Short mmCIF file of C-alpha atoms in Angstrom, two decimals:
data_model
loop_
_atom_site.label_atom_id
_atom_site.label_comp_id
_atom_site.label_asym_id
_atom_site.label_seq_id
_atom_site.Cartn_x
_atom_site.Cartn_y
_atom_site.Cartn_z
CA MET A 11 32.64 106.68 142.12
CA ILE A 12 32.66 107.80 145.79
CA PRO A 13 34.59 105.18 147.73
CA GLN A 14 33.02 105.45 151.12
CA ASN A 15 29.41 104.42 151.80
CA ILE A 16 27.09 107.28 152.63
CA THR A 17 23.47 107.58 153.81
CA TYR A 18 21.35 109.75 151.39
CA ILE A 19 18.32 111.58 152.72
CA ARG A 20 15.94 113.43 150.60
CA PRO A 21 13.53 115.49 152.85
CA ASP A 22 10.30 116.91 151.73
CA THR A 23 10.34 119.92 154.08
CA LEU A 24 12.92 122.30 155.50
CA LYS A 25 12.08 120.99 159.06
CA GLU A 26 12.74 117.49 157.96
CA ALA A 27 16.07 118.62 156.55
CA TRP A 28 16.96 120.61 159.66
CA ASP A 29 15.98 117.59 161.90
CA ALA A 30 17.96 115.11 159.63
CA TRP A 31 21.05 117.31 160.04
CA GLN A 32 20.79 117.53 163.65
CA THR A 33 20.26 113.74 164.19
CA ALA A 34 23.30 112.96 161.98
CA HIS A 35 25.39 115.52 163.72
CA GLU A 36 24.37 114.29 167.23
CA GLN A 37 25.46 110.74 166.12
CA GLY A 38 28.85 112.23 165.33
CA LYS A 39 28.62 111.73 161.69
CA GLU A 40 30.04 114.01 158.97
CA VAL A 41 26.96 115.49 157.26
CA TYR A 42 26.56 117.76 154.29
CA TYR A 43 23.62 119.31 152.46
CA LEU A 44 23.54 118.40 148.76
CA ASN A 45 22.29 120.99 146.44
CA GLY A 46 23.59 121.02 142.81
CA GLY A 47 26.27 118.49 144.11
CA THR A 48 28.92 119.42 141.52
CA GLU A 49 31.38 120.34 144.29
CA THR A 50 30.42 117.83 146.98
CA VAL A 51 30.35 114.83 144.64
CA THR A 52 33.69 115.70 143.04
CA TYR A 53 35.41 116.42 146.37
CA ALA A 54 34.07 113.13 147.93
CA ARG A 55 35.23 111.23 145.01
CA GLN A 56 38.69 113.01 145.37
CA ASN A 57 38.67 111.99 149.10
CA LYS A 58 38.88 115.68 150.02
CA ILE A 59 35.73 115.44 152.12
CA HIS A 60 34.35 112.29 153.68
CA PRO A 61 30.56 112.66 154.00
CA GLN A 62 28.85 109.81 155.91
CA VAL A 63 25.42 111.45 155.42
CA LEU A 64 24.24 113.81 152.41
CA ILE A 65 20.95 115.57 152.91
CA ASP A 66 19.49 116.48 149.27
CA ILE A 67 17.81 119.78 149.63
CA SER A 68 17.70 120.61 146.13
CA ARG A 69 13.98 119.82 145.46
CA LEU A 70 12.70 121.67 148.49
CA PRO A 71 10.14 124.16 147.09
CA GLU A 72 11.37 127.10 149.14
CA LEU A 73 14.76 126.54 147.66
CA ARG A 74 13.39 126.31 144.10
CA GLN A 75 11.69 129.83 144.09
CA LEU A 76 12.21 132.11 141.40
CA ALA A 77 9.64 134.78 142.32
CA GLU A 78 8.85 138.31 143.06
CA ASP A 79 6.88 140.03 145.75
CA ASP A 80 5.95 143.74 146.02
CA ALA A 81 9.50 144.89 146.73
CA ASP A 82 11.86 142.10 146.06
CA LEU A 83 13.14 139.55 143.66
CA VAL A 84 13.60 136.17 145.40
CA PHE A 85 16.24 133.62 144.19
CA GLY A 86 15.97 130.25 145.86
CA THR A 87 19.37 128.67 146.49
CA ALA A 88 18.57 125.43 144.49
CA LEU A 89 18.08 127.21 141.18
CA THR A 90 20.81 126.32 138.78
CA LEU A 91 23.10 128.82 137.31
CA HIS A 92 21.41 128.15 133.94
CA GLU A 93 18.03 128.84 135.40
CA LEU A 94 19.14 132.25 136.67
CA ILE A 95 20.68 133.17 133.30
CA GLU A 96 17.62 132.13 131.39
CA ALA A 97 15.25 133.99 133.80
CA ASN A 98 17.58 137.15 133.62
CA THR A 99 15.46 139.02 136.10
CA PHE A 100 18.61 140.43 137.56
CA PRO A 101 20.91 141.13 134.60
CA LEU A 102 24.06 141.52 136.70
CA LEU A 103 23.31 138.18 138.49
CA SER A 104 22.98 136.59 134.98
CA ARG A 105 26.19 137.93 134.03
CA CYS A 106 27.95 136.71 137.11
CA ALA A 107 26.31 133.18 136.79
CA SER A 108 27.87 132.80 133.17
CA ILE A 109 30.82 131.02 134.69
CA VAL A 110 32.06 127.37 134.26
CA ASP A 111 30.78 125.57 131.15
CA HIS A 112 27.34 125.11 130.04
CA THR A 113 26.64 121.49 131.29
CA VAL A 114 28.07 122.42 134.77
CA ARG A 115 25.75 125.43 134.67
CA ASN A 116 22.77 123.04 134.40
CA LYS A 117 23.63 121.33 137.72
CA LEU A 118 25.65 123.97 139.66
CA SER A 119 23.23 125.64 142.10
CA LEU A 120 23.16 129.22 143.36
CA GLY A 121 23.50 127.92 146.98
CA GLY A 122 26.44 125.72 145.89
CA ASN A 123 28.23 128.55 144.34
CA VAL A 124 27.73 131.25 147.02
CA ALA A 125 28.41 128.85 149.89
CA GLY A 126 31.05 126.49 148.16
CA ARG A 127 34.51 125.62 149.26
CA LEU A 128 36.20 127.26 146.36
CA PRO A 129 37.39 130.77 147.12
CA TYR A 130 35.68 132.39 144.17
CA ARG A 131 31.89 132.18 144.72
CA GLU A 132 31.30 134.80 141.95
CA THR A 133 27.42 134.64 142.09
CA VAL A 134 27.57 136.22 145.54
CA LEU A 135 29.02 139.55 144.03
CA PRO A 136 25.82 140.99 142.67
CA PHE A 137 24.14 140.10 146.09
CA LEU A 138 26.76 141.98 148.11
CA ALA A 139 26.72 144.95 145.64
CA ALA A 140 22.91 145.02 146.03
CA ASP A 141 22.66 144.75 149.83
CA ALA A 142 20.69 141.58 149.33
CA GLU A 143 18.75 139.97 152.29
CA VAL A 144 19.23 136.22 152.91
CA SER A 145 16.62 133.91 154.11
CA ILE A 146 17.94 131.23 156.60
CA TYR A 147 16.30 128.27 158.13
CA GLY A 148 17.47 127.26 161.54
CA ALA A 149 16.55 126.37 165.09
CA GLN A 150 13.87 129.17 165.24
CA GLY A 151 12.49 128.52 161.91
CA LEU A 152 12.80 130.99 158.97
CA ARG A 153 14.58 134.33 159.39
CA ARG A 154 15.78 137.07 157.21
CA GLN A 155 18.99 139.02 157.66
CA PRO A 156 20.90 141.52 155.47
CA ILE A 157 23.77 139.73 153.77
CA SER A 158 26.42 142.18 155.31
CA GLU A 159 25.56 140.47 158.67
CA VAL A 160 26.00 136.84 157.70
CA PHE A 161 28.57 137.06 154.90
CA SER A 162 32.24 137.78 155.89
CA LYS A 163 34.54 135.82 153.56
CA ARG A 164 31.79 133.20 153.57
CA PHE A 165 28.30 132.64 154.75
CA ASN A 166 28.71 132.29 158.52
CA LEU A 167 25.84 130.00 159.52
CA GLU A 168 25.24 127.94 162.51
CA GLY A 169 25.52 124.22 162.12
CA GLY A 170 22.78 122.67 160.14
CA GLU A 171 21.41 125.99 159.09
CA ILE A 172 20.03 126.18 155.62
CA LEU A 173 20.60 129.12 153.13
CA VAL A 174 17.06 129.20 151.64
CA ASP A 175 16.94 132.21 149.31
CA LEU A 176 18.62 135.63 148.42
CA ARG A 177 16.39 138.71 148.00
CA VAL A 178 17.25 141.80 146.02
CA ASN A 179 15.15 144.97 145.94
CA LYS A 180 13.62 145.16 142.35
CA ASP A 181 15.06 148.72 141.84
CA MET A 182 18.49 147.44 142.62
CA ALA A 183 18.12 144.81 139.97
CA ARG A 184 17.39 147.38 137.42
CA PHE A 185 20.28 149.83 138.01
CA PRO A 186 23.16 150.11 135.60
CA TRP A 187 26.02 147.71 136.17
CA ALA A 188 29.45 146.94 135.01
CA TYR A 189 31.25 143.66 135.04
CA VAL A 190 34.93 142.71 134.23
CA ARG A 191 36.27 139.10 134.54
CA LYS A 192 39.96 138.41 134.10
CA THR A 193 41.28 134.90 133.87
CA ARG A 194 44.66 133.38 132.89
CA PHE A 195 45.22 133.86 129.18
CA GLY A 196 41.70 135.23 128.82
CA GLN A 197 40.22 131.68 128.97
CA PRO A 198 36.42 131.97 129.33
CA VAL A 199 36.20 128.66 131.34
CA ASP A 200 38.63 129.15 134.08
CA TYR A 201 38.70 130.49 137.59
CA PRO A 202 39.00 134.13 137.82
CA LEU A 203 42.07 136.12 138.83
CA VAL A 204 39.85 139.18 139.22
CA THR A 205 36.06 139.45 138.88
CA LEU A 206 34.73 142.87 139.61
CA VAL A 207 31.18 144.19 139.47
CA PHE A 208 29.78 147.62 139.87
CA LEU A 209 26.22 148.43 140.54
CA ASP A 210 25.27 152.05 140.31
CA ALA A 211 22.41 152.55 142.77
CA GLY A 212 22.23 156.15 141.49
CA SER A 213 21.22 157.62 144.85
CA GLY A 214 23.05 160.94 144.55
CA ARG A 215 26.92 161.26 144.07
CA ARG A 216 27.97 158.17 145.85
CA GLY A 217 26.00 155.44 144.37
CA ILE A 218 28.38 152.93 142.92
CA ARG A 219 28.81 149.80 144.93
CA CYS A 220 31.69 147.43 144.10
CA ALA A 221 32.15 143.70 144.93
CA VAL A 222 35.17 141.74 143.89
CA SER A 223 36.26 138.12 143.67
CA GLY A 224 39.50 136.21 142.90
CA ALA A 225 41.78 139.13 143.81
CA PHE A 226 41.62 138.38 147.41
CA ALA A 227 41.26 135.22 149.58
CA ALA A 228 37.41 135.50 149.58
CA PRO A 229 34.85 137.68 147.73
CA LEU A 230 34.34 140.98 149.38
CA ARG A 231 32.68 144.42 149.41
CA HIS A 232 35.01 146.97 150.87
CA GLY A 233 33.98 150.56 151.85
CA PHE A 234 37.43 152.01 150.88
CA ILE A 235 37.03 150.53 147.35
CA ASP A 236 33.48 151.98 147.03
CA GLU A 237 34.67 155.37 148.39
CA THR A 238 37.67 155.58 145.85
CA VAL A 239 35.60 154.46 142.92
CA ASN A 240 32.83 157.13 143.60
CA GLU A 241 35.51 159.74 144.08
CA ALA A 242 36.96 158.98 140.74
CA TRP A 243 33.57 158.85 139.20
CA ILE A 244 32.85 162.44 140.36
CA LEU A 245 36.15 163.66 139.10
CA MET A 246 35.47 162.06 135.81
CA ASP A 247 32.03 163.44 135.87
CA GLU A 248 32.99 166.99 136.54
CA LYS A 249 35.68 166.78 133.93
CA ASP A 250 33.50 164.98 131.55
CA ALA A 251 36.39 162.89 130.52
CA PRO A 252 36.86 159.24 131.12
CA GLU A 253 40.59 159.24 130.56
CA HIS A 254 41.00 160.93 133.99
CA PHE A 255 40.31 157.55 135.64
CA LYS A 256 43.67 156.08 134.88
CA ASP A 257 45.57 159.10 136.32
CA LEU A 258 43.61 159.92 139.30
CA SER A 259 42.53 156.85 141.13
CA PHE A 260 44.19 153.56 140.50
CA ARG A 261 47.80 154.06 141.02
CA HIS A 262 49.83 151.76 143.32
CA GLU A 263 49.04 154.00 146.15
CA PHE A 264 45.46 153.03 146.02
CA VAL A 265 45.77 149.35 146.21
CA GLU A 266 48.62 149.57 148.68
CA SER A 267 46.38 151.44 150.94
CA LEU A 268 43.86 148.53 150.97
CA ASP A 269 43.98 146.60 154.26
CA VAL A 270 43.37 143.25 152.55
CA PRO A 271 46.25 141.40 150.94
CA PHE A 272 46.01 140.26 147.40
CA LEU A 273 45.89 136.60 146.86
CA GLN A 274 49.14 134.90 145.94
CA ASP A 275 49.13 131.27 144.61
CA GLN A 276 50.41 129.18 141.95
CA ARG A 277 47.78 130.82 139.52
CA ALA A 278 49.06 134.29 139.78
CA SER A 279 51.29 136.50 141.91
CA ALA A 280 49.86 139.02 144.36
CA GLU A 281 51.54 141.85 142.16
CA TYR A 282 49.84 140.36 139.05
CA ARG A 283 46.43 140.32 140.74
CA SER A 284 47.07 143.91 142.02
CA PHE A 285 47.62 145.01 138.38
CA LEU A 286 44.54 143.25 137.12
CA PHE A 287 42.44 144.62 139.79
CA ARG A 288 43.44 148.17 138.89
CA GLU A 289 42.87 147.39 135.19
CA ALA A 290 39.35 145.99 136.22
CA LEU A 291 38.44 149.01 138.11
CA ARG A 292 39.43 151.22 135.24
CA GLU A 293 37.55 148.96 132.74
CA CYS A 294 34.31 148.88 134.97
CA LEU A 295 34.23 152.69 135.20
CA ILE A 296 34.45 153.08 131.54
CA GLN A 297 31.84 150.37 130.88
CA LEU A 298 29.56 152.37 133.29
CA TRP A 299 30.50 155.56 131.66
CA ASN A 300 29.55 154.16 128.28
CA LYS A 301 26.22 153.07 129.58
CA TYR A 302 25.32 156.47 130.30
CA GLU A 303 26.41 157.27 126.79
CA GLY A 304 28.48 160.08 127.71
CA LYS A 305 25.66 161.97 129.63
CA THR A 306 26.50 162.69 133.10
CA ARG A 307 24.03 161.32 135.75
CA LEU A 308 24.54 163.97 138.51
CA MET B 17 11.26 111.86 153.31
CA LYS B 18 13.41 109.11 151.70
CA ILE B 19 16.43 107.63 153.24
CA TYR B 20 18.78 105.41 151.31
CA GLU B 21 21.52 103.42 152.98
CA ASP B 22 23.70 100.50 151.82
CA LEU B 23 22.42 98.88 148.64
CA VAL B 24 19.06 100.16 147.53
CA GLN B 25 16.70 99.21 144.75
CA ILE B 26 15.52 102.13 142.71
CA THR B 27 13.73 102.77 139.52
CA LEU B 28 15.25 104.94 136.86
CA ARG B 29 13.89 106.18 133.56
CA VAL B 30 16.64 105.79 131.00
CA ASN B 31 16.14 106.34 127.24
CA GLY B 32 12.34 105.98 127.78
CA GLU B 33 12.49 102.73 129.59
CA MET B 34 11.82 102.19 133.31
CA ARG B 35 14.88 100.31 134.69
CA GLN B 36 15.30 98.80 138.08
CA VAL B 37 18.76 99.09 139.56
CA ALA B 38 20.48 98.23 142.71
CA VAL B 39 22.89 101.00 143.74
CA ARG B 40 24.86 102.37 146.51
CA PRO B 41 23.73 105.94 147.54
CA ALA B 42 27.34 106.92 146.81
CA ASP B 43 27.23 105.70 143.26
CA THR B 44 27.56 108.30 140.47
CA LEU B 45 25.10 108.21 137.50
CA LEU B 46 28.17 107.54 135.22
CA TYR B 47 29.08 104.46 137.29
CA THR B 48 25.45 103.19 137.32
CA LEU B 49 24.90 103.67 133.56
CA ARG B 50 28.21 101.79 132.73
CA GLU B 51 28.39 99.19 135.42
CA ASN B 52 24.72 98.52 136.18
CA LEU B 53 22.94 99.11 132.90
CA GLY B 54 25.76 98.30 130.30
CA LEU B 55 25.24 101.76 128.75
CA THR B 56 28.72 102.51 128.00
CA GLY B 57 28.43 105.53 125.79
CA ALA B 58 28.93 107.73 128.53
CA LYS B 59 32.75 107.56 129.26
CA ALA B 60 34.74 107.87 132.32
CA GLY B 61 37.34 110.53 131.35
CA CYS B 62 38.36 112.99 134.06
CA GLU B 63 35.58 112.12 136.48
CA ASN B 64 36.14 115.72 137.60
CA GLY B 65 33.57 117.64 135.62
CA ASP B 66 36.14 118.84 133.13
CA CYS B 67 36.14 116.75 130.14
CA GLY B 68 32.39 116.20 129.08
CA ALA B 69 33.00 112.61 128.07
CA CYS B 70 30.31 111.38 130.46
CA THR B 71 27.65 113.97 129.29
CA VAL B 72 24.04 112.74 129.41
CA LEU B 73 20.69 114.55 129.20
CA LEU B 74 18.83 114.94 132.56
CA ASP B 75 15.17 116.14 131.90
CA GLY B 76 16.55 117.34 128.51
CA LYS B 77 19.60 119.33 129.76
CA PRO B 78 23.11 118.13 129.21
CA VAL B 79 24.91 117.36 132.58
CA LYS B 80 28.03 115.56 133.50
CA SER B 81 27.14 112.21 134.83
CA CYS B 82 30.39 111.93 136.96
CA MET B 83 29.01 114.80 139.14
CA VAL B 84 25.46 113.42 139.63
CA LEU B 85 24.60 110.87 142.37
CA THR B 86 22.29 108.16 140.84
CA VAL B 87 19.81 108.23 143.68
CA SER B 88 19.21 111.88 143.18
CA THR B 89 17.90 111.30 139.61
CA GLU B 90 14.88 109.30 140.68
CA GLY B 91 11.88 110.67 138.73
CA GLN B 92 13.94 112.34 136.23
CA GLU B 93 14.32 111.44 132.52
CA ILE B 94 17.75 110.23 131.70
CA ARG B 95 19.02 110.08 128.20
CA THR B 96 22.38 108.71 127.10
CA ALA B 97 24.21 108.75 123.79
CA GLU B 98 22.46 105.41 123.06
CA GLY B 99 19.11 107.15 123.29
CA ILE B 100 20.01 109.89 120.96
CA ASP B 101 17.90 108.94 117.87
CA ASP B 102 19.01 112.00 115.83
CA GLU B 103 20.57 110.24 112.76
CA GLY B 104 21.13 113.49 110.91
CA LEU B 105 23.41 114.62 113.73
CA LYS B 106 25.40 111.43 113.85
CA GLN B 107 25.70 111.23 110.00
CA ALA B 108 27.06 114.85 110.11
CA PHE B 109 29.78 113.77 112.44
CA ILE B 110 30.68 110.95 110.22
CA ASP B 111 30.60 112.96 107.15
CA GLU B 112 32.70 115.91 108.61
CA GLN B 113 34.96 113.51 110.46
CA GLY B 114 33.90 115.08 113.67
CA PHE B 115 35.85 112.47 115.59
CA GLN B 116 39.28 110.86 115.67
CA CYS B 117 39.85 108.23 118.44
CA GLY B 118 36.10 108.59 119.26
CA PHE B 119 36.38 108.60 122.96
CA CYS B 120 34.85 111.99 123.33
CA THR B 121 32.32 111.56 120.59
CA PRO B 122 29.30 110.34 122.61
CA GLY B 123 29.72 113.34 125.03
CA PHE B 124 29.88 115.71 122.00
CA ILE B 125 26.94 114.02 120.33
CA VAL B 126 24.67 114.37 123.41
CA ASN B 127 25.75 118.04 124.01
CA SER B 128 25.32 118.85 120.28
CA TYR B 129 21.89 117.33 120.28
CA ALA B 130 20.79 119.37 123.33
CA LEU B 131 22.23 122.42 121.75
CA LEU B 132 20.26 121.95 118.48
CA LYS B 133 17.08 121.40 120.58
CA ALA B 134 17.53 124.53 122.44
CA HIS B 135 18.94 126.54 119.55
CA PRO B 136 17.79 125.09 116.07
CA GLU B 137 19.99 127.50 114.10
CA PRO B 138 22.77 128.39 116.54
CA ASP B 139 25.41 131.13 115.56
CA ASP B 140 29.12 130.46 116.08
CA THR B 141 29.20 132.12 119.48
CA THR B 142 26.48 129.85 120.86
CA ILE B 143 28.09 126.77 119.44
CA LYS B 144 31.41 127.73 120.96
CA ASP B 145 29.80 128.46 124.26
CA TRP B 146 28.02 125.09 124.45
CA LEU B 147 30.99 123.00 123.23
CA GLN B 148 33.33 124.54 125.77
CA SER B 149 31.86 121.79 127.93
CA ASN B 150 33.67 119.11 126.13
CA ILE B 151 37.27 118.23 125.54
CA CYS B 152 38.69 116.40 122.52
CA ARG B 153 42.25 115.25 123.30
CA CYS B 154 42.84 114.57 119.64
CA THR B 155 41.98 118.19 119.18
CA GLY B 156 39.55 117.33 116.40
CA TYR B 157 37.53 120.65 117.09
CA GLU B 158 37.38 121.92 113.49
CA GLY B 159 35.67 118.67 112.26
CA ILE B 160 33.18 118.76 115.20
CA HIS B 161 32.44 122.46 114.48
CA ARG B 162 31.66 121.64 110.87
CA ALA B 163 29.60 118.60 111.79
CA ILE B 164 27.35 120.82 113.90
CA HIS B 165 26.97 123.26 111.04
CA ARG B 166 26.06 120.52 108.63
CA ALA B 167 23.46 119.20 111.13
CA ILE B 168 21.71 122.47 111.46
CA GLY B 169 18.49 122.19 109.68
CA LYS B 170 18.74 118.40 109.42
CA SER B 171 18.29 117.59 113.10
#
């Protein structure tokens, strides 16, 4: 049970939701949007957050979209992880959504996961790798922006703005991918120490895009990682031998030259995460190699 | 647009019946089921979304009722352990000793019921995937696993 009293608002439109947030904010109240609610309800019960107003946006039709237009697949942020897995229109997203347990996946929303308070936010990884577009509702109505412009460690939105949907080019959703997730003791239902995804956009010799969660303080896509992975892939491709990965690219020197510190907490040391990250890079490359069944793609 | 403050009267559809309840908007579904409606099948275990003792069906899908606000379930079909009418499944838990202290059992029954509805003949991987949602502190997992196998085809 949540100890404090709250006001619960269920708007019928995006504008009503926006207006309700602005009104509550102007009154000096602590206001949150409620989507799946798994994190918000739990944190409120634990007294980690103290919402006075909750605006339930989980039934807004724009946020419930699972659609496609001529160019893009559209994923509304109120879709649950279970719905994303079942639809499987973007297989890498389905894989990344296969986190937590089955019953939580029935409530946890895409928006709640990508914009949550926990540092992992693993369902954002395929969108980072695929250079997704994001629809945001704010003061000027609905706008679209590349994810790279609004996501840096987290979605950087103005107060009251609503993350409506994420859009991925249909071709991107079909490209070969690789996924590795490492947890303590290999437990499937646990927070990740490292989750790494590759999406091979196949546009020439530098098409692999990488996104990582768990290893650092926030999910990220990093140009240096992309570059190093693609160089390793080219070397492997030229030599037609995947065993070259482990020797050529992922020694300590590589991770030490990253300008982002590895996360260190009670779950794992930075050194261990660095080790797992290098292992994940190697495993992802081999997964991708195997998807081409040994045939070079160049 | 709906706005709920203080104590509000709402109608919930629970186990096929329309039930009027007076709730605070901050009340979780688990709390309402137990304290307002006397449906104590869903148990307050961790209240943190980890243990699965509070599992109920919301529109046919198993969810943890400790993580759901009651007011957000208006218009949805709620089904608790009391509303699970699959005697074959329940008997299988008895026959295979799929419980020890019994605290987690309603959550397992609800989740298993949903599993067998979604996958009438689940393989071991699917069973294990679904049952990761529930914890048995007596560690009686083998009996639970056997019970589901026994229930396959009877549910």
